[in-house]
Amino acid sequence: MIAYIIRRLLYVIPVLLIISLISFSLMQLVPGDPAIVVAGTSASNEEIERVREQLGLNQPFHVQLLTWYANLFRGDLGTSFLLGRDVVEVTLERLPVSLSIAIYALVLTLIFGIMLGIIAALRQNSWVDQAVMTVALIGVSLPNFWLGLILIVIFAVELGWLPTAGYVPFTEDIVGWLRSTTLPAVSLAMLQMGLLARITRSTMLEVLRQDYIRTARAKGLPEHVVVGKHALKNVMIPVITVIGIIFSVLLSGSVVIETIFSIPGVGSLLGSAILRRDYPVIQGGLLLVATMLLLLNLVIDVLYAYFDSRVRYDRD
């Protein structure tokens, strides 16, 4: 297992290089000039050209790319054109905000997605099954930004139970954090919750038809033991496989949700950087987020090996 983890960590390096190359190349193709944004729309051509030279944007593409990689190998992701601060510092400052909302959404997704999927499977073809699958279908069908706006209207504007926007750090006020992150987390989680409920239901139905489940029932074991001890572990194998994907989607979906709820996270930082052509923040932010997601997928693979005894990575 240790050899497998080391190999996977080595695989991460070329993947990150490819991601950084793609993000760097794409930003060069996007229309717009960051020098004009930095200098201001009223700046003269000479002032814009001077800013462009200061930022190194007048250099050929390959020179800019090699310079960026050279700085990257020294651990320097550059300085934000507009904020004037180190990209790593700005990104890490906002990362806990995005992570807290994504983890909150992931917890909601796992709890309700798995629970609803199991309930639907155990009540197959009943009204309970139909109701759960209808809720799951609604969750899959609703865009998260539209759901977020509807939740703001209902729970913030009409009922006044939760704030319309803003963020309270978890370390300052737990209740305030829950109040400020519940609507964004539910908006993010609803889609994934529906998908996970459908995956859990179909997997549970397949597992419940296996011979060892029939044998456990024939021995007179209580149903909660059959489901909780014998079936659930095998159901968790495909569920764990998609957890990494779900978390990736939740984190990437935060770009829109953080903007809607005015949350100062990495998503809103990247969204603002894209609109204002702040290349260092875009490239550095994407690289840091991609690194985190690749490491998360590595953890998921290790958990997958734990739950599925057929997987033996040491012999790969």
PDB file of C-alpha atoms in Angstrom:
ATOM      1  CA  MET A   1       0.000   0.000   0.000  1.00  0.00           C
ATOM      2  CA  ILE A   2       2.837   2.404   0.841  1.00  0.00           C
ATOM      3  CA  ALA A   3       4.466   1.736  -2.544  1.00  0.00           C
ATOM      4  CA  TYR A   4       1.122   2.396  -4.214  1.00  0.00           C
ATOM      5  CA  ILE A   5       0.719   5.716  -2.375  1.00  0.00           C
ATOM      6  CA  ILE A   6       4.239   6.804  -3.372  1.00  0.00           C
ATOM      7  CA  ARG A   7       3.566   5.901  -7.012  1.00  0.00           C
ATOM      8  CA  ARG A   8       0.310   7.848  -6.958  1.00  0.00           C
ATOM      9  CA  LEU A   9       2.060  10.872  -5.477  1.00  0.00           C
ATOM     10  CA  LEU A  10       4.602  10.711  -8.306  1.00  0.00           C
ATOM     11  CA  TYR A  11       1.765  10.520 -10.842  1.00  0.00           C
ATOM     12  CA  VAL A  12       0.380  13.758  -9.400  1.00  0.00           C
ATOM     13  CA  ILE A  13       3.382  15.762 -10.631  1.00  0.00           C
ATOM     14  CA  PRO A  14       2.851  15.377 -14.422  1.00  0.00           C
ATOM     15  CA  VAL A  15      -0.899  15.798 -13.960  1.00  0.00           C
ATOM     16  CA  LEU A  16      -0.347  19.123 -12.186  1.00  0.00           C
ATOM     17  CA  LEU A  17       2.081  20.226 -14.894  1.00  0.00           C
ATOM     18  CA  ILE A  18      -0.520  19.456 -17.574  1.00  0.00           C
ATOM     19  CA  ILE A  19      -3.227  21.289 -15.617  1.00  0.00           C
ATOM     20  CA  SER A  20      -0.984  24.322 -15.158  1.00  0.00           C
ATOM     21  CA  LEU A  21      -0.064  24.304 -18.862  1.00  0.00           C
ATOM     22  CA  ILE A  22      -3.723  24.125 -19.915  1.00  0.00           C
ATOM     23  CA  SER A  23      -4.798  26.890 -17.513  1.00  0.00           C
ATOM     24  CA  PHE A  24      -1.876  29.098 -18.580  1.00  0.00           C
ATOM     25  CA  SER A  25      -2.605  28.545 -22.289  1.00  0.00           C
ATOM     26  CA  LEU A  26      -6.352  29.114 -21.960  1.00  0.00           C
ATOM     27  CA  MET A  27      -5.866  32.437 -20.201  1.00  0.00           C
ATOM     28  CA  GLN A  28      -3.707  33.622 -23.104  1.00  0.00           C
ATOM     29  CA  LEU A  29      -6.557  32.842 -25.499  1.00  0.00           C
ATOM     30  CA  VAL A  30      -9.226  34.669 -23.503  1.00  0.00           C
ATOM     31  CA  PRO A  31      -9.979  38.111 -24.956  1.00  0.00           C
ATOM     32  CA  GLY A  32      -9.086  41.117 -22.835  1.00  0.00           C
ATOM     33  CA  ASP A  33      -5.959  42.834 -21.585  1.00  0.00           C
ATOM     34  CA  PRO A  34      -5.154  42.786 -17.845  1.00  0.00           C
ATOM     35  CA  ALA A  35      -2.864  45.788 -18.385  1.00  0.00           C
ATOM     36  CA  ILE A  36      -5.931  47.913 -19.259  1.00  0.00           C
ATOM     37  CA  VAL A  37      -7.747  46.631 -16.148  1.00  0.00           C
ATOM     38  CA  VAL A  38      -4.767  47.479 -13.924  1.00  0.00           C
ATOM     39  CA  ALA A  39      -4.021  50.851 -15.551  1.00  0.00           C
ATOM     40  CA  GLY A  40      -7.682  51.874 -15.749  1.00  0.00           C
ATOM     41  CA  THR A  41      -9.880  52.654 -18.724  1.00  0.00           C
ATOM     42  CA  SER A  42      -8.821  56.317 -18.721  1.00  0.00           C
ATOM     43  CA  ALA A  43      -5.095  55.480 -18.985  1.00  0.00           C
ATOM     44  CA  SER A  44      -3.157  56.520 -22.068  1.00  0.00           C
ATOM     45  CA  ASN A  45      -1.539  54.029 -24.434  1.00  0.00           C
ATOM     46  CA  GLU A  46       1.864  54.825 -22.977  1.00  0.00           C
ATOM     47  CA  GLU A  47       0.664  54.126 -19.428  1.00  0.00           C
ATOM     48  CA  ILE A  48      -0.963  50.860 -20.509  1.00  0.00           C
ATOM     49  CA  GLU A  49       2.212  49.797 -22.297  1.00  0.00           C
ATOM     50  CA  ARG A  50       4.280  50.653 -19.214  1.00  0.00           C
ATOM     51  CA  VAL A  51       1.991  48.511 -17.007  1.00  0.00           C
ATOM     52  CA  ARG A  52       2.162  45.689 -19.529  1.00  0.00           C
ATOM     53  CA  GLU A  53       5.952  45.796 -19.382  1.00  0.00           C
ATOM     54  CA  GLN A  54       5.964  45.875 -15.571  1.00  0.00           C
ATOM     55  CA  LEU A  55       3.711  42.795 -15.442  1.00  0.00           C
ATOM     56  CA  GLY A  56       5.796  40.968 -18.038  1.00  0.00           C
ATOM     57  CA  LEU A  57       2.855  40.670 -20.405  1.00  0.00           C
ATOM     58  CA  ASN A  58       4.857  42.060 -23.312  1.00  0.00           C
ATOM     59  CA  GLN A  59       7.031  38.930 -23.286  1.00  0.00           C
ATOM     60  CA  PRO A  60       6.402  36.081 -25.783  1.00  0.00           C
ATOM     61  CA  PHE A  61       4.188  33.225 -24.581  1.00  0.00           C
ATOM     62  CA  HIS A  62       7.022  30.728 -24.105  1.00  0.00           C
ATOM     63  CA  VAL A  63       9.043  33.234 -22.054  1.00  0.00           C
ATOM     64  CA  GLN A  64       6.075  33.943 -19.773  1.00  0.00           C
ATOM     65  CA  LEU A  65       5.441  30.194 -19.407  1.00  0.00           C
ATOM     66  CA  LEU A  66       9.067  29.332 -18.586  1.00  0.00           C
ATOM     67  CA  THR A  67       9.241  32.228 -16.120  1.00  0.00           C
ATOM     68  CA  TRP A  68       6.073  31.008 -14.410  1.00  0.00           C
ATOM     69  CA  TYR A  69       7.385  27.421 -14.180  1.00  0.00           C
ATOM     70  CA  ALA A  70      10.730  28.658 -12.820  1.00  0.00           C
ATOM     71  CA  ASN A  71       8.906  30.594 -10.108  1.00  0.00           C
ATOM     72  CA  LEU A  72       6.633  27.607  -9.476  1.00  0.00           C
ATOM     73  CA  PHE A  73       9.580  25.311  -8.751  1.00  0.00           C
ATOM     74  CA  ARG A  74      10.709  27.855  -6.156  1.00  0.00           C
ATOM     75  CA  GLY A  75       7.250  27.774  -4.573  1.00  0.00           C
ATOM     76  CA  ASP A  76       6.341  31.209  -5.921  1.00  0.00           C
ATOM     77  CA  LEU A  77       2.972  31.400  -7.696  1.00  0.00           C
ATOM     78  CA  GLY A  78       3.349  35.106  -8.342  1.00  0.00           C
ATOM     79  CA  THR A  79       1.632  38.262  -7.150  1.00  0.00           C
ATOM     80  CA  SER A  80      -1.936  39.249  -7.917  1.00  0.00           C
ATOM     81  CA  PHE A  81      -2.119  42.004 -10.540  1.00  0.00           C
ATOM     82  CA  LEU A  82      -5.036  43.691  -8.795  1.00  0.00           C
ATOM     83  CA  LEU A  83      -4.674  42.807  -5.118  1.00  0.00           C
ATOM     84  CA  GLY A  84      -0.898  43.265  -5.049  1.00  0.00           C
ATOM     85  CA  ARG A  85      -0.535  40.305  -2.692  1.00  0.00           C
ATOM     86  CA  ASP A  86       1.086  36.886  -2.915  1.00  0.00           C
ATOM     87  CA  VAL A  87      -1.201  34.389  -4.689  1.00  0.00           C
ATOM     88  CA  VAL A  88      -0.496  31.570  -2.224  1.00  0.00           C
ATOM     89  CA  GLU A  89      -1.256  33.849   0.703  1.00  0.00           C
ATOM     90  CA  VAL A  90      -4.515  35.140  -0.813  1.00  0.00           C
ATOM     91  CA  THR A  91      -5.685  31.650  -1.823  1.00  0.00           C
ATOM     92  CA  LEU A  92      -4.837  29.958   1.476  1.00  0.00           C
ATOM     93  CA  GLU A  93      -6.518  32.817   3.329  1.00  0.00           C
ATOM     94  CA  ARG A  94      -9.816  32.048   1.590  1.00  0.00           C
ATOM     95  CA  LEU A  95      -9.441  28.279   1.309  1.00  0.00           C
ATOM     96  CA  PRO A  96     -10.882  27.482   4.790  1.00  0.00           C
ATOM     97  CA  VAL A  97     -14.073  29.331   3.858  1.00  0.00           C
ATOM     98  CA  SER A  98     -14.633  27.274   0.694  1.00  0.00           C
ATOM     99  CA  LEU A  99     -13.575  24.043   2.386  1.00  0.00           C
ATOM    100  CA  SER A 100     -15.951  24.562   5.305  1.00  0.00           C
ATOM    101  CA  ILE A 101     -18.923  25.047   2.970  1.00  0.00           C
ATOM    102  CA  ALA A 102     -17.890  22.157   0.698  1.00  0.00           C
ATOM    103  CA  ILE A 103     -17.434  19.820   3.695  1.00  0.00           C
ATOM    104  CA  TYR A 104     -20.779  20.942   5.147  1.00  0.00           C
ATOM    105  CA  ALA A 105     -22.416  20.217   1.773  1.00  0.00           C
ATOM    106  CA  LEU A 106     -20.609  16.858   1.557  1.00  0.00           C
ATOM    107  CA  VAL A 107     -21.859  15.844   5.014  1.00  0.00           C
ATOM    108  CA  LEU A 108     -25.432  16.736   4.020  1.00  0.00           C
ATOM    109  CA  THR A 109     -24.999  14.811   0.760  1.00  0.00           C
ATOM    110  CA  LEU A 110     -23.668  11.676   2.455  1.00  0.00           C
ATOM    111  CA  ILE A 111     -26.183  11.625   5.301  1.00  0.00           C
ATOM    112  CA  PHE A 112     -29.333  12.286   3.296  1.00  0.00           C
ATOM    113  CA  GLY A 113     -28.198  10.710   0.008  1.00  0.00           C
ATOM    114  CA  ILE A 114     -27.248   7.360   1.552  1.00  0.00           C
ATOM    115  CA  MET A 115     -30.178   7.331   3.984  1.00  0.00           C
ATOM    116  CA  LEU A 116     -32.761   8.096   1.298  1.00  0.00           C
ATOM    117  CA  GLY A 117     -31.207   5.542  -1.083  1.00  0.00           C
ATOM    118  CA  ILE A 118     -31.349   2.785   1.554  1.00  0.00           C
ATOM    119  CA  ILE A 119     -34.929   3.632   2.530  1.00  0.00           C
ATOM    120  CA  ALA A 120     -36.016   3.569  -1.119  1.00  0.00           C
ATOM    121  CA  ALA A 121     -34.320   0.199  -1.694  1.00  0.00           C
ATOM    122  CA  LEU A 122     -35.864  -1.372   1.413  1.00  0.00           C
ATOM    123  CA  ARG A 123     -39.322  -0.110   0.320  1.00  0.00           C
ATOM    124  CA  GLN A 124     -38.900  -0.909  -3.352  1.00  0.00           C
ATOM    125  CA  ASN A 125     -41.924  -0.117  -5.558  1.00  0.00           C
ATOM    126  CA  SER A 126     -43.857   1.360  -2.620  1.00  0.00           C
ATOM    127  CA  TRP A 127     -45.057   4.945  -2.289  1.00  0.00           C
ATOM    128  CA  VAL A 128     -42.012   5.630  -0.110  1.00  0.00           C
ATOM    129  CA  ASP A 129     -39.724   4.513  -2.948  1.00  0.00           C
ATOM    130  CA  GLN A 130     -41.617   6.674  -5.448  1.00  0.00           C
ATOM    131  CA  ALA A 131     -41.551   9.702  -3.118  1.00  0.00           C
ATOM    132  CA  VAL A 132     -37.807   9.402  -2.457  1.00  0.00           C
ATOM    133  CA  MET A 133     -36.993   8.982  -6.142  1.00  0.00           C
ATOM    134  CA  THR A 134     -39.181  11.974  -6.982  1.00  0.00           C
ATOM    135  CA  VAL A 135     -37.292  14.119  -4.476  1.00  0.00           C
ATOM    136  CA  ALA A 136     -34.002  12.807  -5.885  1.00  0.00           C
ATOM    137  CA  LEU A 137     -35.118  13.633  -9.433  1.00  0.00           C
ATOM    138  CA  ILE A 138     -36.084  17.155  -8.377  1.00  0.00           C
ATOM    139  CA  GLY A 139     -32.674  17.582  -6.733  1.00  0.00           C
ATOM    140  CA  VAL A 140     -30.889  16.405  -9.879  1.00  0.00           C
ATOM    141  CA  SER A 141     -32.983  18.668 -12.118  1.00  0.00           C
ATOM    142  CA  LEU A 142     -32.579  21.959 -10.240  1.00  0.00           C
ATOM    143  CA  PRO A 143     -29.537  24.128 -11.092  1.00  0.00           C
ATOM    144  CA  ASN A 144     -27.798  25.033  -7.830  1.00  0.00           C
ATOM    145  CA  PHE A 145     -27.715  28.783  -8.571  1.00  0.00           C
ATOM    146  CA  TRP A 146     -31.495  28.820  -9.175  1.00  0.00           C
ATOM    147  CA  LEU A 147     -32.092  26.787  -6.022  1.00  0.00           C
ATOM    148  CA  GLY A 148     -29.870  29.195  -4.082  1.00  0.00           C
ATOM    149  CA  LEU A 149     -31.919  32.195  -5.214  1.00  0.00           C
ATOM    150  CA  ILE A 150     -35.200  30.438  -4.336  1.00  0.00           C
ATOM    151  CA  LEU A 151     -33.876  29.521  -0.871  1.00  0.00           C
ATOM    152  CA  ILE A 152     -32.849  33.149  -0.298  1.00  0.00           C
ATOM    153  CA  VAL A 153     -36.342  34.352  -1.173  1.00  0.00           C
ATOM    154  CA  ILE A 154     -38.076  31.790   1.069  1.00  0.00           C
ATOM    155  CA  PHE A 155     -35.816  31.439   4.126  1.00  0.00           C
ATOM    156  CA  ALA A 156     -34.104  34.843   4.197  1.00  0.00           C
ATOM    157  CA  VAL A 157     -36.495  37.359   2.660  1.00  0.00           C
ATOM    158  CA  GLU A 158     -39.957  35.905   3.460  1.00  0.00           C
ATOM    159  CA  LEU A 159     -39.331  33.963   6.688  1.00  0.00           C
ATOM    160  CA  GLY A 160     -36.244  35.837   7.915  1.00  0.00           C
ATOM    161  CA  TRP A 161     -34.770  32.695   9.462  1.00  0.00           C
ATOM    162  CA  LEU A 162     -31.359  32.875   7.780  1.00  0.00           C
ATOM    163  CA  PRO A 163     -29.181  35.702   6.391  1.00  0.00           C
ATOM    164  CA  THR A 164     -29.323  36.533   2.691  1.00  0.00           C
ATOM    165  CA  ALA A 165     -25.534  36.744   2.347  1.00  0.00           C
ATOM    166  CA  GLY A 166     -22.237  36.989   4.193  1.00  0.00           C
ATOM    167  CA  TYR A 167     -20.045  34.596   6.118  1.00  0.00           C
ATOM    168  CA  VAL A 168     -19.253  34.115   9.815  1.00  0.00           C
ATOM    169  CA  PRO A 169     -16.060  32.114  10.556  1.00  0.00           C
ATOM    170  CA  PHE A 170     -16.577  28.849  12.422  1.00  0.00           C
ATOM    171  CA  THR A 171     -13.949  29.828  15.003  1.00  0.00           C
ATOM    172  CA  GLU A 172     -15.799  33.031  15.922  1.00  0.00           C
ATOM    173  CA  ASP A 173     -19.383  31.848  16.234  1.00  0.00           C
ATOM    174  CA  ILE A 174     -20.571  28.288  15.509  1.00  0.00           C
ATOM    175  CA  VAL A 175     -24.252  29.242  15.393  1.00  0.00           C
ATOM    176  CA  GLY A 176     -23.468  32.215  13.169  1.00  0.00           C
ATOM    177  CA  TRP A 177     -21.403  29.936  10.902  1.00  0.00           C
ATOM    178  CA  LEU A 178     -24.312  27.470  10.638  1.00  0.00           C
ATOM    179  CA  ARG A 179     -26.741  30.295   9.862  1.00  0.00           C
ATOM    180  CA  SER A 180     -24.501  31.797   7.174  1.00  0.00           C
ATOM    181  CA  THR A 181     -23.513  28.519   5.465  1.00  0.00           C
ATOM    182  CA  THR A 182     -26.721  26.461   5.581  1.00  0.00           C
ATOM    183  CA  LEU A 183     -28.347  27.957   2.489  1.00  0.00           C
ATOM    184  CA  PRO A 184     -25.145  27.795   0.358  1.00  0.00           C
ATOM    185  CA  ALA A 185     -24.446  24.228   1.543  1.00  0.00           C
ATOM    186  CA  VAL A 186     -27.996  23.040   0.781  1.00  0.00           C
ATOM    187  CA  SER A 187     -27.837  24.715  -2.637  1.00  0.00           C
ATOM    188  CA  LEU A 188     -24.619  22.872  -3.397  1.00  0.00           C
ATOM    189  CA  ALA A 189     -25.682  19.542  -1.882  1.00  0.00           C
ATOM    190  CA  MET A 190     -29.118  19.111  -3.439  1.00  0.00           C
ATOM    191  CA  LEU A 191     -27.886  17.930  -6.845  1.00  0.00           C
ATOM    192  CA  GLN A 192     -25.298  15.529  -5.428  1.00  0.00           C
ATOM    193  CA  MET A 193     -27.769  14.278  -2.838  1.00  0.00           C
ATOM    194  CA  GLY A 194     -30.166  13.219  -5.587  1.00  0.00           C
ATOM    195  CA  LEU A 195     -27.415  11.471  -7.532  1.00  0.00           C
ATOM    196  CA  LEU A 196     -26.100   9.663  -4.463  1.00  0.00           C
ATOM    197  CA  ALA A 197     -29.590   8.529  -3.427  1.00  0.00           C
ATOM    198  CA  ARG A 198     -30.120   6.966  -6.853  1.00  0.00           C
ATOM    199  CA  ILE A 199     -26.683   5.254  -6.812  1.00  0.00           C
ATOM    200  CA  THR A 200     -27.226   3.956  -3.265  1.00  0.00           C
ATOM    201  CA  ARG A 201     -30.705   2.627  -4.093  1.00  0.00           C
ATOM    202  CA  SER A 202     -29.595   0.694  -7.184  1.00  0.00           C
ATOM    203  CA  THR A 203     -26.508  -0.713  -5.407  1.00  0.00           C
ATOM    204  CA  MET A 204     -28.497  -1.702  -2.325  1.00  0.00           C
ATOM    205  CA  LEU A 205     -31.086  -3.517  -4.471  1.00  0.00           C
ATOM    206  CA  GLU A 206     -28.307  -5.452  -6.187  1.00  0.00           C
ATOM    207  CA  VAL A 207     -26.650  -6.357  -2.884  1.00  0.00           C
ATOM    208  CA  LEU A 208     -29.926  -7.452  -1.257  1.00  0.00           C
ATOM    209  CA  ARG A 209     -30.370 -10.045  -4.025  1.00  0.00           C
ATOM    210  CA  GLN A 210     -27.010 -11.717  -3.291  1.00  0.00           C
ATOM    211  CA  ASP A 211     -26.865 -15.238  -1.838  1.00  0.00           C
ATOM    212  CA  TYR A 212     -25.062 -14.213   1.358  1.00  0.00           C
ATOM    213  CA  ILE A 213     -27.876 -11.798   2.187  1.00  0.00           C
ATOM    214  CA  ARG A 214     -30.459 -14.572   1.705  1.00  0.00           C
ATOM    215  CA  THR A 215     -28.301 -16.827   3.885  1.00  0.00           C
ATOM    216  CA  ALA A 216     -28.139 -14.192   6.635  1.00  0.00           C
ATOM    217  CA  ARG A 217     -31.909 -13.810   6.542  1.00  0.00           C
ATOM    218  CA  ALA A 218     -32.389 -17.608   6.558  1.00  0.00           C
ATOM    219  CA  LYS A 219     -30.335 -17.743   9.766  1.00  0.00           C
ATOM    220  CA  GLY A 220     -32.932 -15.518  11.383  1.00  0.00           C
ATOM    221  CA  LEU A 221     -30.759 -12.437  11.767  1.00  0.00           C
ATOM    222  CA  PRO A 222     -32.698  -9.210  12.399  1.00  0.00           C
ATOM    223  CA  GLU A 223     -33.202  -7.059   9.312  1.00  0.00           C
ATOM    224  CA  HIS A 224     -31.194  -4.158  10.757  1.00  0.00           C
ATOM    225  CA  VAL A 225     -28.220  -6.524  11.238  1.00  0.00           C
ATOM    226  CA  VAL A 226     -28.548  -7.888   7.691  1.00  0.00           C
ATOM    227  CA  VAL A 227     -28.679  -4.387   6.217  1.00  0.00           C
ATOM    228  CA  GLY A 228     -26.325  -2.589   8.587  1.00  0.00           C
ATOM    229  CA  LYS A 229     -23.638  -5.235   8.971  1.00  0.00           C
ATOM    230  CA  HIS A 230     -23.715  -7.364   5.814  1.00  0.00           C
ATOM    231  CA  ALA A 231     -25.183  -5.207   3.043  1.00  0.00           C
ATOM    232  CA  LEU A 232     -24.058  -1.684   3.899  1.00  0.00           C
ATOM    233  CA  LYS A 233     -20.315  -2.356   3.634  1.00  0.00           C
ATOM    234  CA  ASN A 234     -20.666  -3.590   0.045  1.00  0.00           C
ATOM    235  CA  VAL A 235     -23.014  -0.722  -0.769  1.00  0.00           C
ATOM    236  CA  MET A 236     -20.340   1.715   0.415  1.00  0.00           C
ATOM    237  CA  ILE A 237     -17.794   0.537  -2.211  1.00  0.00           C
ATOM    238  CA  PRO A 238     -19.332   2.399  -5.207  1.00  0.00           C
ATOM    239  CA  VAL A 239     -20.407   5.219  -2.881  1.00  0.00           C
ATOM    240  CA  ILE A 240     -16.814   5.812  -1.755  1.00  0.00           C
ATOM    241  CA  THR A 241     -15.717   5.759  -5.384  1.00  0.00           C
ATOM    242  CA  VAL A 242     -17.926   8.754  -6.195  1.00  0.00           C
ATOM    243  CA  ILE A 243     -17.201  10.724  -2.998  1.00  0.00           C
ATOM    244  CA  GLY A 244     -14.074  12.235  -4.558  1.00  0.00           C
ATOM    245  CA  ILE A 245     -16.039  13.241  -7.640  1.00  0.00           C
ATOM    246  CA  ILE A 246     -18.844  14.665  -5.489  1.00  0.00           C
ATOM    247  CA  PHE A 247     -16.420  16.748  -3.430  1.00  0.00           C
ATOM    248  CA  SER A 248     -14.744  18.017  -6.615  1.00  0.00           C
ATOM    249  CA  VAL A 249     -18.123  19.074  -8.015  1.00  0.00           C
ATOM    250  CA  LEU A 250     -19.089  20.729  -4.717  1.00  0.00           C
ATOM    251  CA  LEU A 251     -15.860  22.700  -4.620  1.00  0.00           C
ATOM    252  CA  SER A 252     -16.058  23.755  -8.275  1.00  0.00           C
ATOM    253  CA  GLY A 253     -19.735  24.674  -7.844  1.00  0.00           C
ATOM    254  CA  SER A 254     -18.780  27.093  -5.105  1.00  0.00           C
ATOM    255  CA  VAL A 255     -17.652  29.632  -7.745  1.00  0.00           C
ATOM    256  CA  VAL A 256     -21.273  30.496  -8.512  1.00  0.00           C
ATOM    257  CA  ILE A 257     -22.732  29.858  -5.054  1.00  0.00           C
ATOM    258  CA  GLU A 258     -20.110  31.999  -3.274  1.00  0.00           C
ATOM    259  CA  THR A 259     -20.851  34.828  -5.678  1.00  0.00           C
ATOM    260  CA  ILE A 260     -24.616  34.579  -5.067  1.00  0.00           C
ATOM    261  CA  PHE A 261     -24.239  34.535  -1.273  1.00  0.00           C
ATOM    262  CA  SER A 262     -21.316  37.049  -1.183  1.00  0.00           C
ATOM    263  CA  ILE A 263     -19.031  34.552   0.550  1.00  0.00           C
ATOM    264  CA  PRO A 264     -15.306  35.431   0.548  1.00  0.00           C
ATOM    265  CA  GLY A 265     -14.029  32.017  -0.559  1.00  0.00           C
ATOM    266  CA  VAL A 266     -11.723  30.694  -3.271  1.00  0.00           C
ATOM    267  CA  GLY A 267     -14.671  30.393  -5.676  1.00  0.00           C
ATOM    268  CA  SER A 268     -15.528  34.081  -5.510  1.00  0.00           C
ATOM    269  CA  LEU A 269     -11.798  34.916  -5.677  1.00  0.00           C
ATOM    270  CA  LEU A 270     -11.366  32.896  -8.887  1.00  0.00           C
ATOM    271  CA  GLY A 271     -14.610  34.258 -10.370  1.00  0.00           C
ATOM    272  CA  SER A 272     -13.473  37.823  -9.735  1.00  0.00           C
ATOM    273  CA  ALA A 273      -9.984  37.029 -11.083  1.00  0.00           C
ATOM    274  CA  ILE A 274     -11.429  35.601 -14.303  1.00  0.00           C
ATOM    275  CA  LEU A 275     -13.617  38.657 -14.886  1.00  0.00           C
ATOM    276  CA  ARG A 276     -10.700  41.021 -14.206  1.00  0.00           C
ATOM    277  CA  ARG A 277      -8.012  38.983 -16.047  1.00  0.00           C
ATOM    278  CA  ASP A 278      -5.881  38.492 -12.950  1.00  0.00           C
ATOM    279  CA  TYR A 279      -3.727  35.721 -14.476  1.00  0.00           C
ATOM    280  CA  PRO A 280      -1.529  34.861 -11.447  1.00  0.00           C
ATOM    281  CA  VAL A 281      -4.558  34.331  -9.193  1.00  0.00           C
ATOM    282  CA  ILE A 282      -6.321  32.177 -11.794  1.00  0.00           C
ATOM    283  CA  GLN A 283      -3.306  29.981 -12.518  1.00  0.00           C
ATOM    284  CA  GLY A 284      -2.139  29.720  -8.918  1.00  0.00           C
ATOM    285  CA  GLY A 285      -5.638  29.187  -7.516  1.00  0.00           C
ATOM    286  CA  LEU A 286      -6.425  26.446 -10.041  1.00  0.00           C
ATOM    287  CA  LEU A 287      -3.123  24.707  -9.306  1.00  0.00           C
ATOM    288  CA  LEU A 288      -3.689  24.744  -5.545  1.00  0.00           C
ATOM    289  CA  VAL A 289      -7.274  23.496  -5.865  1.00  0.00           C
ATOM    290  CA  ALA A 290      -6.210  20.785  -8.344  1.00  0.00           C
ATOM    291  CA  THR A 291      -3.464  19.637  -5.947  1.00  0.00           C
ATOM    292  CA  MET A 292      -5.960  19.374  -3.121  1.00  0.00           C
ATOM    293  CA  LEU A 293      -8.427  17.379  -5.231  1.00  0.00           C
ATOM    294  CA  LEU A 294      -5.735  14.987  -6.483  1.00  0.00           C
ATOM    295  CA  LEU A 295      -4.656  14.287  -2.899  1.00  0.00           C
ATOM    296  CA  LEU A 296      -8.299  13.779  -1.945  1.00  0.00           C
ATOM    297  CA  ASN A 297      -8.704  11.209  -4.726  1.00  0.00           C
ATOM    298  CA  LEU A 298      -5.640   9.420  -3.400  1.00  0.00           C
ATOM    299  CA  VAL A 299      -7.293   9.184   0.033  1.00  0.00           C
ATOM    300  CA  ILE A 300     -10.468   7.879  -1.636  1.00  0.00           C
ATOM    301  CA  ASP A 301      -8.475   5.165  -3.420  1.00  0.00           C
ATOM    302  CA  VAL A 302      -6.918   4.073  -0.126  1.00  0.00           C
ATOM    303  CA  LEU A 303     -10.374   3.899   1.485  1.00  0.00           C
ATOM    304  CA  TYR A 304     -11.611   1.950  -1.533  1.00  0.00           C
ATOM    305  CA  ALA A 305      -8.912  -0.655  -0.927  1.00  0.00           C
ATOM    306  CA  TYR A 306      -9.941  -0.865   2.719  1.00  0.00           C
ATOM    307  CA  PHE A 307     -13.610  -1.512   1.943  1.00  0.00           C
ATOM    308  CA  ASP A 308     -12.996  -3.827  -1.029  1.00  0.00           C
ATOM    309  CA  SER A 309     -10.789  -6.736   0.027  1.00  0.00           C
ATOM    310  CA  ARG A 310     -10.395  -7.774  -3.626  1.00  0.00           C
ATOM    311  CA  VAL A 311      -8.195  -4.735  -4.241  1.00  0.00           C
ATOM    312  CA  ARG A 312      -4.516  -5.366  -3.574  1.00  0.00           C
ATOM    313  CA  TYR A 313      -2.489  -2.439  -4.814  1.00  0.00           C
ATOM    314  CA  ASP A 314       0.825  -3.797  -3.520  1.00  0.00           C
ATOM    315  CA  ARG A 315       0.889  -6.349  -6.318  1.00  0.00           C
ATOM    316  CA  ASP A 316       0.147  -3.789  -9.097  1.00  0.00           C
TER     317      ASP A 316
END
